[in-house]
Structure formats: structure tokens, C-alpha cells
Amino acid sequence: MKAFIPTDSPRTTGPAVRLAEVAEPVQQSDQALIKVEAYSVNRGETFVLERPPVGWRPGKDVAGLVVQAAPDGSGPAVGCRVVAHPPALGWAEYVAVPTTALAPIPDHLTAATAAALPLAGLTALRLLRAAARHTGHLAGRRILLTGASGGVGHYVTELAAAAGARLTAVSASAERGARLLELGADQVVPTVAAAEGPFDLVLESTGGANLPLALDRLAPRGLLLWFGQASRQPVTLDFFSILNGPVSATIQQFSYADVDGPDGPDLATLVRLTADGQLHPELGTVRDWTRTAEVLDELRERRIRGNAVLTVS
């Protein structure tokens, strides 16, 4: 079968993949074999592609058709359309996925839309869940979201607004900011420095100079959840400055993979919200999978708003 693999000599200036013939997946007892119809590309994968692990192939967000059910009898039957979140290997014609990491999708939901859900949607859903554990609820809470223009930012904005939060989104693009307002953001500002606190919660994904600026805008006993470093710049914190900042602030690192239980139930929640019209995946581009390398470069350079989806022809 055909699949995208890292090139033999990855460039340090950008991602590099090539379409190649690879062995077909060998199912484990708890895995369904999926014929991939669409997959989503994440910016984090572009970073891994700069220095890929030996034997690794990218692909964490896929949607397609079950062509072989799991040998142990778990999961969906042959012919079921599903969205899945494998750990890797998804940029291919076929992929084997644990049945605990997939969810059925209804007929009216396109494969391209479903493929945009897993990584970004799971991150947003679990990020707000972690925030709610700290605050008790999100209704009425003031939230500052940095790096809001990507797929995660769009999902966070819509989910937070639906929960009754007052969200200030940071986006340097006026066009992207307008879309965030449509999705329910209370306010959009071009920089963290322009955000007027205090905020009960800060959801910080850019790192560099933005994290200390965002921390300064926390309310007393507020929480900063750090879930990314899109700027790729290290964070420097002045602890003397922190002592003069928000009282009893909490800084907590967040990983969407740090959960008790499988991905399937949360994927099913995202599918239900999308199918019911309560969640709207932002498809920044949908192209044929032969253009994957081109999309990777655009994604890494932040020229795509929302999710980038490739359809397997």
C-alpha cells in the first residue's frame, strides 16, 4: 500500500515527506483495519518531521471505513464509518487502530470534517475539563486564550462559550479574530499585552515571552494551563516578579494524553456535538493527499487557519 514517510534526509528548515510503498498493517487482536478516506495534519507533526524517530510514520487523526473488524470481536463491524486517533501511521491508505481509540460517525458527517476532530478536539475538550476541575465550573469565568487561531483555539472558543465562559482570544489576524468572535469569543486582542485582566484562567500555548505576560494577568489564585510552545522559544520566568504578581497563582503543564481511560468516549462526544451542530470544525484547507508536503510547509509557516485536511484519492 502507499503511505507518506519521512524523507531520508529531513530538512531542518521544514518538514519533508514522500509517498512510498510500505507493508500493509498487521492487525492486533483489538484493532480494526480502516481504509483511510481523510486525515488531518497537525503543526506538532511538522516539528517531529524535522528529526523523525527511526521507523516512525506520521498520522494521528483519520476518518474512514472499517474493512476488517477487530479479531477479538470488539468495536465496530465491517462497513462502519469511523473517526480514529491512532498513535501514528495514519497518513496511508490503510491503518490498524485499537477499537478503544475510535468512534462511529453518522452518514451526514463527511470524512474530512470528522478527520479534523481527534487531536485538536480532544485537546480542547480535555483542556477545559482540566480548567473546570480547578474552578468548579466555567460559567462566568474570565479566560485568556493565546495562540487562538489554530484548530485547538477554535474548538476551545466554541466549547468555552457554550459553557458560559467569557473568553478573550489572542489573534494577530483580524480575519481570524472575526471568526473567533463568531464562535463566541467575548473579545479578541492582537497581543497578550493588549489583554485586560485579571483572568481566572489562562490557557497558554505559545511560550516564549507570552507566558510571563499572560501570568501577570491572572487573578488571585488563578490558574495558568500551559499546553504548547508554538513560538518554539524558551520561557524565562523572573520569580521576584512573580512574588509581586498574582497572589497564589498556579502554573500547570497540560498534556491531552494524560487521561484515565481510552480516547473513544471523548471522540464520541466530539462527534455528537458536531453532528448536532453544536461544534463546528474549522477546515482551513481540504486537498488531495498528494499535496501533503505542500500543506505541511504552509501549516508550519502558520498560513492555514484552523485544521488542514487531506483526502485520500
C-alpha positions as a Markdown table, in Angstrom:
| # | Residue | x | y | z |
|---|---|---|---|---|
| 1 | Met | 0.0 | 0.0 | 0.0 |
| 2 | Lys | 1.0 | 3.7 | -0.3 |
| 3 | Ala | 1.8 | 5.9 | 2.7 |
| 4 | Phe | 3.7 | 9.0 | 3.5 |
| 5 | Ile | 7.1 | 8.5 | 5.2 |
| 6 | Pro | 9.8 | 11.0 | 6.2 |
| 7 | Thr | 12.4 | 11.6 | 3.6 |
| 8 | Asp | 15.8 | 10.0 | 4.0 |
| 9 | Ser | 17.4 | 13.4 | 4.8 |
| 10 | Pro | 14.9 | 15.6 | 6.7 |
| 11 | Arg | 15.4 | 19.3 | 6.2 |
| 12 | Thr | 16.0 | 21.4 | 9.3 |
| 13 | Thr | 14.2 | 24.3 | 7.5 |
| 14 | Gly | 10.9 | 22.5 | 7.2 |
| 15 | Pro | 9.1 | 19.2 | 7.0 |
| 16 | Ala | 9.8 | 16.7 | 4.3 |
| 17 | Val | 7.7 | 13.6 | 3.4 |
| 18 | Arg | 7.4 | 11.4 | 0.3 |
| 19 | Leu | 4.8 | 8.9 | -0.9 |
| 20 | Ala | 6.2 | 5.3 | -0.8 |
| 21 | Glu | 5.2 | 1.7 | -0.9 |
| 22 | Val | 5.0 | 0.2 | 2.6 |
| 23 | Ala | 3.9 | -3.1 | 4.1 |
| 24 | Glu | 0.1 | -3.3 | 4.9 |
| 25 | Pro | -0.8 | -3.1 | 8.6 |
| 26 | Val | -0.9 | -6.3 | 10.6 |
| 27 | Gln | -3.9 | -6.2 | 12.9 |
| 28 | Gln | -3.6 | -6.9 | 16.6 |
| 29 | Ser | -6.5 | -8.7 | 18.2 |
| 30 | Asp | -8.0 | -5.5 | 19.5 |
| 31 | Gln | -7.5 | -3.4 | 16.3 |
| 32 | Ala | -9.9 | -2.6 | 13.4 |
| 33 | Leu | -8.4 | -2.2 | 10.0 |
| 34 | Ile | -9.5 | 1.2 | 8.5 |
| 35 | Lys | -9.5 | 2.2 | 4.9 |
| 36 | Val | -8.5 | 5.9 | 5.3 |
| 37 | Glu | -10.6 | 8.4 | 3.5 |
| 38 | Ala | -9.2 | 11.6 | 5.1 |
| 39 | Tyr | -6.6 | 12.6 | 7.6 |
| 40 | Ser | -5.8 | 15.8 | 9.5 |
| 41 | Val | -2.3 | 17.3 | 9.7 |
| 42 | Asn | -1.2 | 18.9 | 13.0 |
| 43 | Arg | 1.5 | 21.5 | 13.4 |
| 44 | Gly | 3.3 | 19.4 | 16.0 |
| 45 | Glu | 3.8 | 16.7 | 13.5 |
| 46 | Thr | 5.7 | 19.1 | 11.3 |
| 47 | Phe | 8.2 | 19.6 | 14.2 |
| 48 | Val | 8.7 | 15.8 | 14.6 |
| 49 | Leu | 9.3 | 15.5 | 10.9 |
| 50 | Glu | 12.4 | 17.7 | 11.2 |
| 51 | Arg | 14.1 | 14.9 | 13.1 |
| 52 | Pro | 11.8 | 11.9 | 12.9 |
| 53 | Pro | 12.4 | 8.8 | 15.0 |
| 54 | Val | 13.7 | 5.8 | 13.2 |
| 55 | Gly | 10.9 | 3.8 | 11.7 |
| 56 | Trp | 8.2 | 6.3 | 12.6 |
| 57 | Arg | 5.5 | 7.4 | 10.2 |
| 58 | Pro | 3.1 | 10.3 | 10.9 |
| 59 | Gly | -0.6 | 10.2 | 11.2 |
| 60 | Lys | -2.8 | 10.7 | 14.4 |
| 61 | Asp | -6.1 | 11.9 | 13.0 |
| 62 | Val | -8.0 | 9.8 | 10.5 |
| 63 | Ala | -11.5 | 9.0 | 9.3 |
| 64 | Gly | -12.5 | 6.2 | 7.1 |
| 65 | Leu | -14.3 | 2.8 | 6.6 |
| 66 | Val | -13.8 | -0.3 | 8.7 |
| 67 | Val | -12.8 | -3.0 | 6.2 |
| 68 | Gln | -11.8 | -5.7 | 8.8 |
| 69 | Ala | -13.3 | -5.8 | 12.3 |
| 70 | Ala | -11.1 | -6.5 | 15.3 |
| 71 | Pro | -10.3 | -10.2 | 15.7 |
| 72 | Asp | -11.4 | -10.2 | 19.3 |
| 73 | Gly | -14.9 | -9.0 | 18.4 |
| 74 | Ser | -14.6 | -5.6 | 20.0 |
| 75 | Gly | -15.5 | -2.4 | 18.2 |
| 76 | Pro | -17.5 | -1.7 | 15.0 |
| 77 | Ala | -18.4 | -4.1 | 12.3 |
| 78 | Val | -17.1 | -4.1 | 8.7 |
| 79 | Gly | -18.7 | -1.2 | 6.7 |
| 80 | Cys | -18.9 | 1.2 | 9.7 |
| 81 | Arg | -17.6 | 4.7 | 9.1 |
| 82 | Val | -15.4 | 5.9 | 11.9 |
| 83 | Val | -13.1 | 8.6 | 13.2 |
| 84 | Ala | -9.9 | 7.4 | 14.9 |
| 85 | His | -6.9 | 8.5 | 16.8 |
| 86 | Pro | -4.0 | 6.1 | 16.2 |
| 87 | Pro | -0.7 | 6.9 | 17.8 |
| 88 | Ala | 0.9 | 7.2 | 14.3 |
| 89 | Leu | 0.9 | 5.7 | 10.8 |
| 90 | Gly | -2.3 | 7.3 | 9.7 |
| 91 | Trp | -1.1 | 9.1 | 6.5 |
| 92 | Ala | -1.7 | 6.0 | 4.5 |
| 93 | Glu | -4.3 | 4.0 | 2.5 |
| 94 | Tyr | -4.9 | 1.7 | 5.5 |
| 95 | Val | -4.2 | 1.9 | 9.2 |
| 96 | Ala | -4.9 | -0.5 | 12.1 |
| 97 | Val | -6.4 | 1.3 | 15.2 |
| 98 | Pro | -7.3 | 0.0 | 18.6 |
| 99 | Thr | -11.1 | -0.2 | 18.9 |
| 100 | Thr | -10.8 | 1.9 | 22.1 |
| 101 | Ala | -9.4 | 4.8 | 20.0 |
| 102 | Leu | -12.2 | 5.2 | 17.5 |
| 103 | Ala | -15.9 | 6.2 | 17.3 |
| 104 | Pro | -18.6 | 5.7 | 14.7 |
| 105 | Ile | -19.7 | 8.7 | 12.6 |
| 106 | Pro | -23.1 | 9.3 | 11.2 |
| 107 | Asp | -23.8 | 9.3 | 7.4 |
| 108 | His | -24.2 | 13.1 | 7.2 |
| 109 | Leu | -20.8 | 13.8 | 8.7 |
| 110 | Thr | -18.1 | 14.0 | 6.0 |
| 111 | Ala | -14.8 | 12.2 | 6.4 |
| 112 | Ala | -13.0 | 15.5 | 6.0 |
| 113 | Thr | -15.0 | 17.1 | 8.9 |
| 114 | Ala | -14.5 | 14.0 | 11.1 |
| 115 | Ala | -10.8 | 13.8 | 10.5 |
| 116 | Ala | -10.4 | 17.3 | 11.9 |
| 117 | Leu | -11.7 | 16.3 | 15.3 |
| 118 | Pro | -9.3 | 14.0 | 17.1 |
| 119 | Leu | -6.1 | 15.7 | 18.3 |
| 120 | Ala | -7.4 | 19.3 | 18.3 |
| 121 | Gly | -10.8 | 18.4 | 19.6 |
| 122 | Leu | -9.5 | 16.1 | 22.3 |
| 123 | Thr | -7.0 | 18.7 | 23.4 |
| 124 | Ala | -9.7 | 21.4 | 23.7 |
| 125 | Leu | -12.2 | 19.2 | 25.4 |
| 126 | Arg | -9.7 | 17.9 | 28.0 |
| 127 | Leu | -8.1 | 21.4 | 28.5 |
| 128 | Leu | -11.4 | 22.9 | 29.5 |
| 129 | Arg | -12.2 | 19.8 | 31.6 |
| 130 | Ala | -8.9 | 20.4 | 33.5 |
| 131 | Ala | -9.7 | 24.1 | 33.9 |
| 132 | Ala | -13.2 | 23.2 | 35.3 |
| 133 | Arg | -11.6 | 20.9 | 37.9 |
| 134 | His | -9.7 | 24.0 | 39.2 |
| 135 | Thr | -12.6 | 26.5 | 39.1 |
| 136 | Gly | -15.5 | 24.1 | 39.8 |
| 137 | His | -17.3 | 25.4 | 36.7 |
| 138 | Leu | -16.7 | 27.7 | 33.7 |
| 139 | Ala | -19.8 | 29.8 | 33.6 |
| 140 | Gly | -18.9 | 33.4 | 34.1 |
| 141 | Arg | -15.2 | 32.7 | 34.4 |
| 142 | Arg | -12.8 | 35.0 | 32.5 |
| 143 | Ile | -10.5 | 33.1 | 30.3 |
| 144 | Leu | -7.5 | 34.2 | 28.3 |
| 145 | Leu | -6.5 | 32.0 | 25.3 |
| 146 | Thr | -3.3 | 32.5 | 23.5 |
| 147 | Gly | -2.5 | 31.1 | 20.1 |
| 148 | Ala | -6.2 | 31.1 | 19.4 |
| 149 | Ser | -6.1 | 31.0 | 15.6 |
| 150 | Gly | -5.4 | 27.2 | 15.1 |
| 151 | Gly | -7.6 | 24.2 | 15.3 |
| 152 | Val | -7.4 | 23.9 | 19.1 |
| 153 | Gly | -8.2 | 27.6 | 19.6 |
| 154 | His | -11.4 | 27.4 | 17.5 |
| 155 | Tyr | -12.6 | 24.4 | 19.5 |
| 156 | Val | -11.7 | 25.9 | 22.9 |
| 157 | Thr | -13.5 | 29.1 | 21.9 |
| 158 | Glu | -16.7 | 27.4 | 20.9 |
| 159 | Leu | -16.8 | 25.0 | 23.8 |
| 160 | Ala | -15.9 | 27.6 | 26.4 |
| 161 | Ala | -18.6 | 30.0 | 25.1 |
| 162 | Ala | -21.2 | 27.2 | 25.2 |
| 163 | Ala | -20.2 | 26.6 | 28.9 |
| 164 | Gly | -20.9 | 30.3 | 29.7 |
| 165 | Ala | -17.3 | 31.5 | 30.0 |
| 166 | Arg | -16.1 | 35.0 | 28.9 |
| 167 | Leu | -13.2 | 34.2 | 26.7 |
| 168 | Thr | -10.6 | 36.7 | 25.4 |
| 169 | Ala | -8.7 | 35.2 | 22.4 |
| 170 | Val | -5.3 | 36.4 | 21.2 |
| 171 | Ser | -5.0 | 36.5 | 17.4 |
| 172 | Ala | -2.8 | 38.7 | 15.4 |
| 173 | Ser | -5.0 | 38.3 | 12.3 |
| 174 | Ala | -8.1 | 40.5 | 12.1 |
| 175 | Glu | -9.8 | 38.0 | 9.8 |
| 176 | Arg | -9.2 | 35.1 | 12.1 |
| 177 | Gly | -10.2 | 37.2 | 15.1 |
| 178 | Ala | -13.5 | 37.9 | 13.4 |
| 179 | Arg | -14.2 | 34.2 | 13.1 |
| 180 | Leu | -13.4 | 33.7 | 16.8 |
| 181 | Leu | -16.0 | 36.3 | 17.7 |
| 182 | Glu | -18.5 | 34.4 | 15.5 |
| 183 | Leu | -17.7 | 31.3 | 17.5 |
| 184 | Gly | -18.4 | 33.0 | 20.8 |
| 185 | Ala | -15.3 | 34.8 | 22.0 |
| 186 | Asp | -16.1 | 37.7 | 24.2 |
| 187 | Gln | -13.2 | 39.7 | 22.9 |
| 188 | Val | -10.2 | 39.3 | 20.5 |
| 189 | Val | -6.9 | 41.2 | 21.0 |
| 190 | Pro | -3.9 | 41.2 | 18.8 |
| 191 | Thr | -1.3 | 40.5 | 21.5 |
| 192 | Val | -1.2 | 39.2 | 25.1 |
| 193 | Ala | 0.0 | 42.7 | 26.2 |
| 194 | Ala | -3.3 | 44.1 | 24.9 |
| 195 | Ala | -5.4 | 41.8 | 27.0 |
| 196 | Glu | -7.0 | 43.5 | 30.0 |
| 197 | Gly | -7.2 | 41.1 | 33.0 |
| 198 | Pro | -7.5 | 39.9 | 35.5 |
| 199 | Phe | -8.4 | 36.4 | 34.2 |
| 200 | Asp | -9.5 | 33.4 | 36.3 |
| 201 | Leu | -7.8 | 31.1 | 33.8 |
| 202 | Val | -5.1 | 31.4 | 31.2 |
| 203 | Leu | -4.8 | 28.8 | 28.5 |
| 204 | Glu | -1.3 | 29.4 | 27.1 |
| 205 | Ser | 0.1 | 27.6 | 24.1 |
| 206 | Thr | 2.8 | 29.9 | 22.6 |
| 207 | Gly | 5.6 | 30.0 | 25.2 |
| 208 | Gly | 8.5 | 32.5 | 24.8 |
| 209 | Ala | 7.7 | 36.0 | 26.1 |
| 210 | Asn | 4.0 | 35.4 | 26.1 |
| 211 | Leu | 3.8 | 33.1 | 29.1 |
| 212 | Pro | 5.2 | 35.6 | 31.6 |
| 213 | Leu | 2.9 | 38.3 | 30.2 |
| 214 | Ala | -0.1 | 36.1 | 30.5 |
| 215 | Leu | 0.9 | 35.1 | 34.0 |
| 216 | Asp | 0.8 | 38.8 | 35.0 |
| 217 | Arg | -2.8 | 38.9 | 34.0 |
| 218 | Leu | -4.1 | 36.2 | 36.3 |
| 219 | Ala | -6.5 | 36.9 | 39.1 |
| 220 | Pro | -5.6 | 35.9 | 42.7 |
| 221 | Arg | -5.5 | 32.1 | 43.0 |
| 222 | Gly | -5.9 | 31.9 | 39.2 |
| 223 | Leu | -4.6 | 29.0 | 37.1 |
| 224 | Leu | -2.4 | 29.1 | 34.0 |
| 225 | Leu | -2.5 | 25.9 | 32.0 |
| 226 | Trp | 0.5 | 25.6 | 29.7 |
| 227 | Phe | -0.2 | 23.3 | 26.8 |
| 228 | Gly | 2.2 | 24.2 | 24.0 |
| 229 | Gln | 5.1 | 26.2 | 22.8 |
| 230 | Ala | 4.1 | 27.3 | 19.3 |
| 231 | Ser | 6.7 | 30.1 | 19.2 |
| 232 | Arg | 9.4 | 27.5 | 19.8 |
| 233 | Gln | 11.1 | 30.0 | 22.1 |
| 234 | Pro | 12.1 | 29.0 | 25.7 |
| 235 | Val | 10.2 | 30.6 | 28.6 |
| 236 | Thr | 12.1 | 32.6 | 31.2 |
| 237 | Leu | 10.3 | 33.4 | 34.5 |
| 238 | Asp | 11.5 | 36.0 | 37.0 |
| 239 | Phe | 10.4 | 34.7 | 40.3 |
| 240 | Phe | 11.0 | 38.0 | 42.0 |
| 241 | Ser | 8.4 | 39.4 | 39.6 |
| 242 | Ile | 6.1 | 36.5 | 40.3 |
| 243 | Leu | 6.2 | 37.4 | 44.0 |
| 244 | Asn | 4.8 | 40.8 | 43.1 |
| 245 | Gly | 2.3 | 39.4 | 40.7 |
| 246 | Pro | -1.0 | 37.5 | 41.2 |
| 247 | Val | -1.5 | 36.0 | 44.7 |
| 248 | Ser | -1.1 | 32.2 | 44.9 |
| 249 | Ala | -1.1 | 31.7 | 41.2 |
| 250 | Thr | -0.8 | 28.2 | 39.9 |
| 251 | Ile | 1.1 | 27.2 | 36.8 |
| 252 | Gln | 0.3 | 23.7 | 35.5 |
| 253 | Gln | 1.6 | 21.8 | 32.5 |
| 254 | Phe | -1.1 | 20.1 | 30.5 |
| 255 | Ser | -1.0 | 17.1 | 28.1 |
| 256 | Tyr | -4.1 | 16.0 | 26.3 |
| 257 | Ala | -2.8 | 12.4 | 26.5 |
| 258 | Asp | -2.8 | 12.5 | 30.4 |
| 259 | Val | -6.2 | 10.9 | 30.8 |
| 260 | Asp | -7.7 | 8.0 | 32.7 |
| 261 | Gly | -9.3 | 5.8 | 30.1 |
| 262 | Pro | -9.4 | 5.5 | 26.3 |
| 263 | Asp | -10.0 | 8.1 | 23.6 |
| 264 | Gly | -13.2 | 6.5 | 22.2 |
| 265 | Pro | -15.7 | 8.1 | 24.6 |
| 266 | Asp | -14.3 | 11.6 | 24.1 |
| 267 | Leu | -14.2 | 11.1 | 20.3 |
| 268 | Ala | -17.9 | 10.1 | 20.5 |
| 269 | Thr | -18.6 | 13.3 | 22.4 |
| 270 | Leu | -16.9 | 15.4 | 19.7 |
| 271 | Val | -18.8 | 13.5 | 17.0 |
| 272 | Arg | -22.1 | 14.0 | 18.8 |
| 273 | Leu | -21.6 | 17.8 | 19.3 |
| 274 | Thr | -20.5 | 18.2 | 15.7 |
| 275 | Ala | -23.4 | 16.1 | 14.3 |
| 276 | Asp | -25.9 | 18.1 | 16.4 |
| 277 | Gly | -24.5 | 21.4 | 15.1 |
| 278 | Gln | -23.0 | 22.5 | 18.5 |
| 279 | Leu | -19.4 | 22.2 | 17.3 |
| 280 | His | -18.0 | 23.4 | 14.0 |
| 281 | Pro | -14.7 | 22.1 | 12.9 |
| 282 | Glu | -12.8 | 24.9 | 11.1 |
| 283 | Leu | -11.5 | 23.4 | 7.9 |
| 284 | Gly | -8.8 | 25.8 | 6.8 |
| 285 | Thr | -7.9 | 23.7 | 3.7 |
| 286 | Val | -9.1 | 20.4 | 2.2 |
| 287 | Arg | -6.8 | 19.0 | -0.5 |
| 288 | Asp | -5.9 | 15.7 | -2.1 |
| 289 | Trp | -3.3 | 13.8 | -0.2 |
| 290 | Thr | -0.7 | 14.1 | -3.0 |
| 291 | Arg | -0.3 | 17.7 | -1.8 |
| 292 | Thr | 0.6 | 16.7 | 1.8 |
| 293 | Ala | 4.2 | 18.1 | 1.6 |
| 294 | Glu | 2.9 | 21.4 | 0.4 |
| 295 | Val | 0.3 | 21.6 | 3.2 |
| 296 | Leu | 2.9 | 20.8 | 5.8 |
| 297 | Asp | 5.0 | 23.7 | 4.7 |
| 298 | Glu | 2.0 | 26.1 | 4.8 |
| 299 | Leu | 1.0 | 24.8 | 8.2 |
| 300 | Arg | 4.4 | 25.2 | 9.7 |
| 301 | Glu | 4.6 | 28.7 | 8.4 |
| 302 | Arg | 1.1 | 29.4 | 10.0 |
| 303 | Arg | -0.5 | 30.2 | 6.7 |
| 304 | Ile | -3.5 | 27.9 | 7.4 |
| 305 | Arg | -6.3 | 28.9 | 9.7 |
| 306 | Gly | -8.0 | 26.0 | 11.6 |
| 307 | Asn | -7.4 | 22.4 | 10.5 |
| 308 | Ala | -5.6 | 21.1 | 7.5 |
| 309 | Val | -7.3 | 18.0 | 6.0 |
| 310 | Leu | -6.1 | 15.7 | 3.2 |
| 311 | Thr | -8.4 | 13.3 | 1.4 |
| 312 | Val | -7.1 | 10.0 | 0.2 |
| 313 | Ser | -7.9 | 9.5 | -3.5 |
